[in-house]
PDB file of C-alpha atoms in Angstrom:
ATOM      1  CA  MET A1378     153.078 138.546 111.267  1.00  0.00           C
ATOM      2  CA  GLU A1379     150.146 139.535 109.187  1.00  0.00           C
ATOM      3  CA  ALA A1380     151.490 142.733 108.025  1.00  0.00           C
ATOM      4  CA  LEU A1381     154.529 140.666 106.826  1.00  0.00           C
ATOM      5  CA  MET A1382     152.506 138.245 105.356  1.00  0.00           C
ATOM      6  CA  ASP A1383     150.763 140.987 103.812  1.00  0.00           C
ATOM      7  CA  THR A1384     153.530 141.985 101.695  1.00  0.00           C
ATOM      8  CA  GLN A1385     154.359 138.896 100.173  1.00  0.00           C
ATOM      9  CA  GLY A1386     154.170 138.989  96.308  1.00  0.00           C
ATOM     10  CA  GLY A1387     156.904 141.786  96.299  1.00  0.00           C
ATOM     11  CA  SER A1388     157.106 145.285  96.219  1.00  0.00           C
ATOM     12  CA  THR A1389     159.052 147.549  93.733  1.00  0.00           C
ATOM     13  CA  SER A1390     159.959 150.091  96.767  1.00  0.00           C
ATOM     14  CA  SER A1391     163.705 150.380  97.584  1.00  0.00           C
ATOM     15  CA  ASN A1392     162.505 150.127 101.444  1.00  0.00           C
ATOM     16  CA  ALA A1393     160.725 146.988 100.553  1.00  0.00           C
ATOM     17  CA  LEU A1394     161.910 143.790 102.526  1.00  0.00           C
ATOM     18  CA  SER A1395     163.709 140.969 100.453  1.00  0.00           C
ATOM     19  CA  ALA A1396     162.118 137.781 100.425  1.00  0.00           C
ATOM     20  CA  ALA A1397     164.885 136.296 102.888  1.00  0.00           C
ATOM     21  CA  GLU A1398     164.565 139.184 105.261  1.00  0.00           C
ATOM     22  CA  ARG A1399     160.848 138.812 105.318  1.00  0.00           C
ATOM     23  CA  GLN A1400     161.035 134.839 105.749  1.00  0.00           C
ATOM     24  CA  ALA A1401     163.439 135.421 108.833  1.00  0.00           C
ATOM     25  CA  LEU A1402     161.307 138.046 110.361  1.00  0.00           C
ATOM     26  CA  MET A1403     158.050 135.548 110.148  1.00  0.00           C
ATOM     27  CA  ALA A1404     160.264 132.867 111.485  1.00  0.00           C
ATOM     28  CA  GLN A1405     161.199 134.652 114.493  1.00  0.00           C
ATOM     29  CA  ALA A1406     157.724 135.989 114.898  1.00  0.00           C
ATOM     30  CA  LEU A1407     156.491 132.293 114.958  1.00  0.00           C
ATOM     31  CA  VAL A1408     158.971 131.002 117.550  1.00  0.00           C
ATOM     32  CA  MET A1409     158.134 134.200 119.630  1.00  0.00           C
ATOM     33  CA  ILE A1410     154.484 132.679 120.203  1.00  0.00           C
ATOM     34  CA  ALA A1411     153.986 131.061 123.729  1.00  0.00           C
ATOM     35  CA  GLY A1412     154.894 127.595 123.597  1.00  0.00           C
ATOM     36  CA  ASN A1413     156.695 127.487 120.207  1.00  0.00           C
ATOM     37  CA  GLU A1414     160.128 128.551 121.378  1.00  0.00           C
ATOM     38  CA  GLU A1415     160.720 124.807 122.519  1.00  0.00           C
ATOM     39  CA  CYS A1416     160.302 121.479 120.427  1.00  0.00           C
ATOM     40  CA  PHE A1417     157.017 120.035 120.732  1.00  0.00           C
ATOM     41  CA  ASP A1418     158.578 116.701 121.325  1.00  0.00           C
ATOM     42  CA  CYS A1419     161.466 117.132 123.541  1.00  0.00           C
ATOM     43  CA  SER A1420     161.329 120.463 124.999  1.00  0.00           C
ATOM     44  CA  ASP A1421     164.860 121.710 123.644  1.00  0.00           C
ATOM     45  CA  PRO A1422     165.150 125.106 122.731  1.00  0.00           C
ATOM     46  CA  CYS A1423     164.766 125.413 118.754  1.00  0.00           C
ATOM     47  CA  SER A1424     164.533 129.078 118.342  1.00  0.00           C
ATOM     48  CA  ASP A1425     168.132 129.152 116.397  1.00  0.00           C
ATOM     49  CA  ASP A1426     167.290 126.846 114.049  1.00  0.00           C
ATOM     50  CA  PRO A1427     163.405 126.060 113.897  1.00  0.00           C
ATOM     51  CA  TRP A1428     161.720 123.500 112.133  1.00  0.00           C
ATOM     52  CA  VAL A1429     157.835 122.636 111.773  1.00  0.00           C
ATOM     53  CA  SER A1430     155.307 119.860 111.028  1.00  0.00           C
ATOM     54  CA  MET A1431     152.768 121.338 108.946  1.00  0.00           C
ATOM     55  CA  ASN A1432     150.656 118.248 109.502  1.00  0.00           C
ATOM     56  CA  HIS A1433     150.277 119.523 113.108  1.00  0.00           C
ATOM     57  CA  ALA A1434     151.134 123.264 112.687  1.00  0.00           C
ATOM     58  CA  THR A1435     154.152 122.826 115.547  1.00  0.00           C
ATOM     59  CA  VAL A1436     157.683 123.885 115.873  1.00  0.00           C
ATOM     60  CA  ILE A1437     160.311 121.143 116.311  1.00  0.00           C
ATOM     61  CA  CYS A1438     164.285 120.640 116.732  1.00  0.00           C
ATOM     62  CA  LEU A1439     166.236 119.789 113.920  1.00  0.00           C
ATOM     63  CA  HIS A1440     166.749 116.224 115.921  1.00  0.00           C
ATOM     64  CA  CYS A1441     163.126 115.857 115.970  1.00  0.00           C
ATOM     65  CA  ALA A1442     162.661 116.814 112.396  1.00  0.00           C
ATOM     66  CA  GLY A1443     164.232 113.813 111.196  1.00  0.00           C
ATOM     67  CA  GLN A1444     162.085 111.629 113.275  1.00  0.00           C
ATOM     68  CA  HIS A1445     159.090 113.353 111.681  1.00  0.00           C
ATOM     69  CA  ARG A1446     160.710 112.617 108.326  1.00  0.00           C
ATOM     70  CA  ALA A1447     160.815 108.844 109.111  1.00  0.00           C
ATOM     71  CA  LEU A1448     156.813 108.957 109.753  1.00  0.00           C
ATOM     72  CA  GLY A1449     156.104 109.806 105.842  1.00  0.00           C
ATOM     73  CA  VAL A1450     154.625 112.835 104.541  1.00  0.00           C
ATOM     74  CA  HIS A1451     151.202 111.740 105.033  1.00  0.00           C
ATOM     75  CA  VAL A1452     151.906 111.812 108.655  1.00  0.00           C
ATOM     76  CA  SER A1453     154.244 114.825 109.152  1.00  0.00           C
ATOM     77  CA  PHE A1454     155.350 117.075 106.006  1.00  0.00           C
ATOM     78  CA  VAL A1455     158.309 118.490 107.560  1.00  0.00           C
ATOM     79  CA  ARG A1456     159.909 122.145 106.499  1.00  0.00           C
ATOM     80  CA  SER A1457     162.675 124.340 107.755  1.00  0.00           C
ATOM     81  CA  LEU A1458     161.971 127.821 108.633  1.00  0.00           C
ATOM     82  CA  LYS A1459     165.426 128.724 107.487  1.00  0.00           C
ATOM     83  CA  LEU A1460     166.053 126.661 104.535  1.00  0.00           C
ATOM     84  CA  ASP A1461     162.598 126.301 102.850  1.00  0.00           C
ATOM     85  CA  GLY A1462     160.312 129.056 101.693  1.00  0.00           C
ATOM     86  CA  LEU A1463     156.783 128.957 102.780  1.00  0.00           C
ATOM     87  CA  ASP A1464     153.680 130.705 101.121  1.00  0.00           C
ATOM     88  CA  LYS A1465     151.136 133.004 102.569  1.00  0.00           C
ATOM     89  CA  THR A1466     148.765 129.788 103.415  1.00  0.00           C
ATOM     90  CA  LYS A1467     151.352 127.649 105.233  1.00  0.00           C
ATOM     91  CA  TRP A1468     152.062 130.715 107.347  1.00  0.00           C
ATOM     92  CA  LYS A1469     148.503 131.486 108.249  1.00  0.00           C
ATOM     93  CA  ALA A1470     148.170 127.781 109.295  1.00  0.00           C
ATOM     94  CA  LEU A1471     151.284 127.685 111.280  1.00  0.00           C
ATOM     95  CA  GLN A1472     150.201 130.777 112.886  1.00  0.00           C
ATOM     96  CA  ALA A1473     146.665 129.313 113.649  1.00  0.00           C
ATOM     97  CA  GLY A1474     148.101 126.255 115.099  1.00  0.00           C
ATOM     98  CA  GLY A1475     151.174 126.202 117.477  1.00  0.00           C
ATOM     99  CA  ASN A1476     152.736 123.712 120.012  1.00  0.00           C
ATOM    100  CA  ASN A1477     150.372 125.145 122.998  1.00  0.00           C
ATOM    101  CA  ARG A1478     147.359 124.298 120.737  1.00  0.00           C
ATOM    102  CA  PHE A1479     148.154 120.563 119.942  1.00  0.00           C
ATOM    103  CA  ARG A1480     149.401 120.069 123.722  1.00  0.00           C
ATOM    104  CA  ALA A1481     145.641 121.571 124.899  1.00  0.00           C
ATOM    105  CA  PHE A1482     144.098 119.523 122.455  1.00  0.00           C
ATOM    106  CA  LEU A1483     145.817 116.500 123.689  1.00  0.00           C
ATOM    107  CA  GLU A1484     145.435 117.215 127.516  1.00  0.00           C
ATOM    108  CA  ASP A1485     141.537 117.962 126.851  1.00  0.00           C
ATOM    109  CA  PRO A1486     139.652 115.533 128.964  1.00  0.00           C
ATOM    110  CA  MET A1487     137.658 114.216 125.859  1.00  0.00           C
ATOM    111  CA  VAL A1488     141.229 113.096 124.619  1.00  0.00           C
ATOM    112  CA  GLY A1489     142.990 112.620 127.680  1.00  0.00           C
ATOM    113  CA  ILE A1490     146.517 112.193 126.771  1.00  0.00           C
ATOM    114  CA  GLY A1491     148.677 114.343 128.990  1.00  0.00           C
ATOM    115  CA  GLN A1492     152.336 115.176 128.161  1.00  0.00           C
ATOM    116  CA  HIS A1493     153.697 112.352 130.126  1.00  0.00           C
ATOM    117  CA  VAL A1494     151.593 109.638 128.398  1.00  0.00           C
ATOM    118  CA  TRP A1495     152.685 111.192 125.156  1.00  0.00           C
ATOM    119  CA  ARG A1496     156.512 111.522 125.920  1.00  0.00           C
ATOM    120  CA  ALA A1497     156.264 107.775 127.134  1.00  0.00           C
ATOM    121  CA  LEU A1498     154.893 106.230 123.889  1.00  0.00           C
ATOM    122  CA  SER A1499     157.360 105.753 121.052  1.00  0.00           C
ATOM    123  CA  PHE A1500     157.491 108.465 118.204  1.00  0.00           C
ATOM    124  CA  LYS A1501     155.980 106.484 115.925  1.00  0.00           C
ATOM    125  CA  ASP A1502     153.110 105.333 118.163  1.00  0.00           C
ATOM    126  CA  ARG A1503     152.741 109.036 119.225  1.00  0.00           C
ATOM    127  CA  TYR A1504     151.608 109.934 115.634  1.00  0.00           C
ATOM    128  CA  HIS A1505     149.794 107.137 114.855  1.00  0.00           C
ATOM    129  CA  THR A1506     147.464 107.551 117.832  1.00  0.00           C
ATOM    130  CA  PRO A1507     143.641 108.312 116.986  1.00  0.00           C
ATOM    131  CA  ALA A1508     144.075 111.527 118.826  1.00  0.00           C
ATOM    132  CA  ALA A1509     146.953 112.672 116.627  1.00  0.00           C
ATOM    133  CA  ASP A1510     144.972 111.538 113.357  1.00  0.00           C
ATOM    134  CA  LEU A1511     142.073 113.494 114.404  1.00  0.00           C
ATOM    135  CA  TYR A1512     144.143 116.757 115.107  1.00  0.00           C
ATOM    136  CA  ARG A1513     145.514 116.496 111.539  1.00  0.00           C
ATOM    137  CA  ARG A1514     142.336 115.751 109.948  1.00  0.00           C
ATOM    138  CA  ARG A1515     140.631 119.133 111.906  1.00  0.00           C
ATOM    139  CA  LEU A1516     143.484 121.282 110.906  1.00  0.00           C
ATOM    140  CA  ALA A1517     143.363 120.339 107.237  1.00  0.00           C
ATOM    141  CA  ALA A1518     139.408 120.869 107.181  1.00  0.00           C
ATOM    142  CA  GLU A1519     139.893 124.123 108.897  1.00  0.00           C
ATOM    143  CA  GLN A1520     142.526 124.945 106.186  1.00  0.00           C
ATOM    144  CA  ARG A1521     139.981 123.963 103.585  1.00  0.00           C
ATOM    145  CA  GLY A1522     137.398 125.979 105.257  1.00  0.00           C
ATOM    146  CA  ASP A1523     134.940 123.033 105.748  1.00  0.00           C
ATOM    147  CA  PRO A1524     132.007 124.209 107.599  1.00  0.00           C
ATOM    148  CA  GLU A1525     132.163 121.455 110.143  1.00  0.00           C
ATOM    149  CA  LEU A1526     135.551 120.013 111.714  1.00  0.00           C
ATOM    150  CA  PRO A1527     135.602 115.913 112.533  1.00  0.00           C
ATOM    151  CA  THR A1528     135.151 114.532 115.854  1.00  0.00           C
ATOM    152  CA  ASP A1529     135.544 111.051 115.142  1.00  0.00           C
ATOM    153  CA  LEU A1530     138.677 109.046 116.631  1.00  0.00           C
ATOM    154  CA  ARG A1531     139.724 106.342 114.430  1.00  0.00           C
ATOM    155  CA  ARG A1532     142.694 103.999 114.516  1.00  0.00           C
ATOM    156  CA  PRO A1533     144.905 105.590 111.422  1.00  0.00           C
ATOM    157  CA  SER A1534     146.332 102.837 108.898  1.00  0.00           C
ATOM    158  CA  ALA A1535     149.674 102.323 109.031  1.00  0.00           C
ATOM    159  CA  SER A1536     151.770 102.411 105.739  1.00  0.00           C
ATOM    160  CA  THR A1537     152.712  98.671 104.767  1.00  0.00           C
ATOM    161  CA  SER A1538     156.558  97.730 104.240  1.00  0.00           C
ATOM    162  CA  SER A1539     157.560  95.985 101.159  1.00  0.00           C
ATOM    163  CA  SER A1540     158.199  92.915 103.372  1.00  0.00           C
ATOM    164  CA  ASP A1541     154.654  93.227 104.083  1.00  0.00           C
ATOM    165  CA  ARG A1542     153.227  92.913 101.059  1.00  0.00           C
ATOM    166  CA  GLY A1543     152.067  89.178 100.928  1.00  0.00           C
ATOM    167  CA  ALA A1544     152.503  86.095  98.678  1.00  0.00           C
ATOM    168  CA  ALA A1545     150.809  88.131  95.839  1.00  0.00           C
ATOM    169  CA  GLY A1546     153.159  90.794  95.740  1.00  0.00           C
ATOM    170  CA  LYS A1547     150.380  93.707  95.946  1.00  0.00           C
ATOM    171  CA  ARG A1548     151.745  96.862  96.821  1.00  0.00           C
ATOM    172  CA  PRO A1549     150.104  99.263  99.564  1.00  0.00           C
ATOM    173  CA  ALA A1550     147.900 102.165  98.089  1.00  0.00           C
ATOM    174  CA  VAL A1551     150.043 105.361  97.484  1.00  0.00           C
ATOM    175  CA  THR A1552     149.625 108.043 100.011  1.00  0.00           C
ATOM    176  CA  SER A1553     149.646 111.717  99.421  1.00  0.00           C
ATOM    177  CA  PRO A1554     152.995 112.724  97.821  1.00  0.00           C
ATOM    178  CA  PRO A1555     154.578 115.750  99.035  1.00  0.00           C
ATOM    179  CA  ALA A1556     153.512 119.474  97.915  1.00  0.00           C
ATOM    180  CA  TRP A1557     156.236 120.078  95.254  1.00  0.00           C
ATOM    181  CA  THR A1558     157.630 123.864  95.311  1.00  0.00           C
ATOM    182  CA  ALA A1559     156.497 125.223  92.099  1.00  0.00           C
ATOM    183  CA  ASP A1560     159.248 125.813  89.441  1.00  0.00           C
ATOM    184  CA  SER A1561     158.029 129.551  88.862  1.00  0.00           C
ATOM    185  CA  GLU A1562     158.800 129.983  92.610  1.00  0.00           C
ATOM    186  CA  ALA A1563     162.048 128.455  92.529  1.00  0.00           C
ATOM    187  CA  ARG A1564     164.957 130.646  90.503  1.00  0.00           C
ATOM    188  CA  ARG A1565     167.539 129.106  92.649  1.00  0.00           C
ATOM    189  CA  CYS A1566     168.264 125.575  94.257  1.00  0.00           C
ATOM    190  CA  GLU A1567     166.352 125.711  97.443  1.00  0.00           C
ATOM    191  CA  LEU A1568     169.606 124.150  99.297  1.00  0.00           C
ATOM    192  CA  CYS A1569     172.977 125.094  97.677  1.00  0.00           C
ATOM    193  CA  LYS A1570     171.127 128.651  96.724  1.00  0.00           C
ATOM    194  CA  ALA A1571     172.814 128.307  93.061  1.00  0.00           C
ATOM    195  CA  ASN A1572     170.745 129.557  90.368  1.00  0.00           C
ATOM    196  CA  PHE A1573     169.035 127.712  87.756  1.00  0.00           C
ATOM    197  CA  THR A1574     169.610 127.888  83.939  1.00  0.00           C
ATOM    198  CA  ILE A1575     169.009 125.913  80.881  1.00  0.00           C
ATOM    199  CA  LEU A1576     171.921 123.660  81.380  1.00  0.00           C
ATOM    200  CA  PHE A1577     171.517 123.822  85.239  1.00  0.00           C
ATOM    201  CA  ARG A1578     168.247 122.296  85.669  1.00  0.00           C
ATOM    202  CA  ARG A1579     165.455 122.168  88.246  1.00  0.00           C
ATOM    203  CA  HIS A1580     164.660 118.518  90.018  1.00  0.00           C
ATOM    204  CA  HIS A1581     162.563 117.632  92.795  1.00  0.00           C
ATOM    205  CA  CYS A1582     163.111 115.623  95.818  1.00  0.00           C
ATOM    206  CA  ARG A1583     160.412 112.960  96.063  1.00  0.00           C
ATOM    207  CA  ARG A1584     160.329 112.731  99.743  1.00  0.00           C
ATOM    208  CA  CYS A1585     159.988 116.388 100.587  1.00  0.00           C
ATOM    209  CA  GLY A1586     159.416 118.325  97.779  1.00  0.00           C
ATOM    210  CA  ARG A1587     162.028 121.190  97.465  1.00  0.00           C
ATOM    211  CA  CYS A1588     163.128 122.053  94.234  1.00  0.00           C
ATOM    212  CA  ILE A1589     166.926 121.322  94.215  1.00  0.00           C
ATOM    213  CA  CYS A1590     169.739 120.565  91.530  1.00  0.00           C
ATOM    214  CA  HIS A1591     171.353 117.847  90.580  1.00  0.00           C
ATOM    215  CA  ASP A1592     174.601 118.459  93.238  1.00  0.00           C
ATOM    216  CA  CYS A1593     172.278 118.403  95.814  1.00  0.00           C
ATOM    217  CA  SER A1594     170.445 115.345  94.848  1.00  0.00           C
ATOM    218  CA  PRO A1595     173.371 112.682  93.969  1.00  0.00           C
ATOM    219  CA  SER A1596     172.480 109.301  92.987  1.00  0.00           C
ATOM    220  CA  ALA A1597     173.751 108.129  96.146  1.00  0.00           C
ATOM    221  CA  CYS A1598     171.093 109.728  98.117  1.00  0.00           C
ATOM    222  CA  TRP A1599     168.398 108.031  96.024  1.00  0.00           C
ATOM    223  CA  ARG A1600     166.225 105.619  97.954  1.00  0.00           C
ATOM    224  CA  PRO A1601     162.864 103.749  97.414  1.00  0.00           C
ATOM    225  CA  LEU A1602     159.892 105.281  99.296  1.00  0.00           C
ATOM    226  CA  PRO A1603     157.533 102.546 100.171  1.00  0.00           C
ATOM    227  CA  GLN A1604     155.525 104.515 102.159  1.00  0.00           C
ATOM    228  CA  LEU A1605     154.437 106.255  99.008  1.00  0.00           C
ATOM    229  CA  GLY A1606     154.373 103.298  96.882  1.00  0.00           C
ATOM    230  CA  VAL A1607     157.357 103.672  95.226  1.00  0.00           C
ATOM    231  CA  TYR A1608     160.087 100.644  95.464  1.00  0.00           C
ATOM    232  CA  ASP A1609     162.396 101.700  92.920  1.00  0.00           C
ATOM    233  CA  ASN A1610     165.170 104.182  93.903  1.00  0.00           C
ATOM    234  CA  CYS A1611     163.977 107.893  93.107  1.00  0.00           C
ATOM    235  CA  ARG A1612     165.569 111.127  93.629  1.00  0.00           C
ATOM    236  CA  GLN A1613     165.999 112.563  96.969  1.00  0.00           C
ATOM    237  CA  CYS A1614     168.009 115.338  98.515  1.00  0.00           C
ATOM    238  CA  LYS A1615     170.880 115.792 100.776  1.00  0.00           C
ATOM    239  CA  VAL A1616     168.839 116.675 103.663  1.00  0.00           C
ATOM    240  CA  CYS A1617     166.249 113.797 103.430  1.00  0.00           C
ATOM    241  CA  VAL A1618     169.068 111.443 102.760  1.00  0.00           C
ATOM    242  CA  PRO A1619     172.368 112.483 103.958  1.00  0.00           C
ATOM    243  CA  PRO A1620     175.082 111.104 101.617  1.00  0.00           C
ATOM    244  CA  ALA A1621     177.576 108.446 103.459  1.00  0.00           C
ATOM    245  CA  ALA A1622     180.513 110.025 104.962  1.00  0.00           C
ATOM    246  CA  LYS A1623     183.707 109.766 102.390  1.00  0.00           C
ATOM    247  CA  PRO A1624     186.878 107.800 104.373  1.00  0.00           C
ATOM    248  CA  ILE A1625     189.771 110.719 104.909  1.00  0.00           C
ATOM    249  CA  ALA A1626     193.112 109.434 103.870  1.00  0.00           C
ATOM    250  CA  GLY A1627     195.531 108.573 106.692  1.00  0.00           C
ATOM    251  CA  LEU A1628     192.416 108.199 109.322  1.00  0.00           C
TER     252      LEU A1628
END
């Protein structure tokens, strides 16, 4: 994978791999790492359609990716290894992490959360445990190059829903938004692959950060994002908020 990452940035050679081919090979190399061939949360095979939680550097399946997305990007920022382009920094973070590393951290005697205990917790409770919060902070510190990694277990604060704002109507603090795909890195819609033009404009999904077109983010998919402090409808893509199915005549 290191050799593939080193080729990112492009080559004028006719033998150079295309960005899509390089992405596919790096995704394949990632899921071949021991432990990554199965979803971290449910153990279902996921090598055919791998997704990742960037906050935990784990490989997950499509079904669990939906549950991760419901946690909010401040807890789990989800990307598809097939649909989303990842830069060299993100690939390195995923290579340094992995399912077995997170599992070993949880099962360490200092933490003491075996796999049977982890699976017994609800999905939301798993990722709001002090152990999961500490692991996220340690990975983030590694990626920043901090000289020391955090060791303190603390109870992460859960996002407050709009129904819990209180009589004063105060909104919770805005959490970190997703990292947006830079316009310069997205010449095409990241979902339908249509080329952007002066008239066919770029937009960004406020939930996942993808650079998408209007057709892939219709107003029917727009929703509030209270976990980000956004209480009015805002643009979201069809992957994050699938539009309602249209009735079929005669059925």
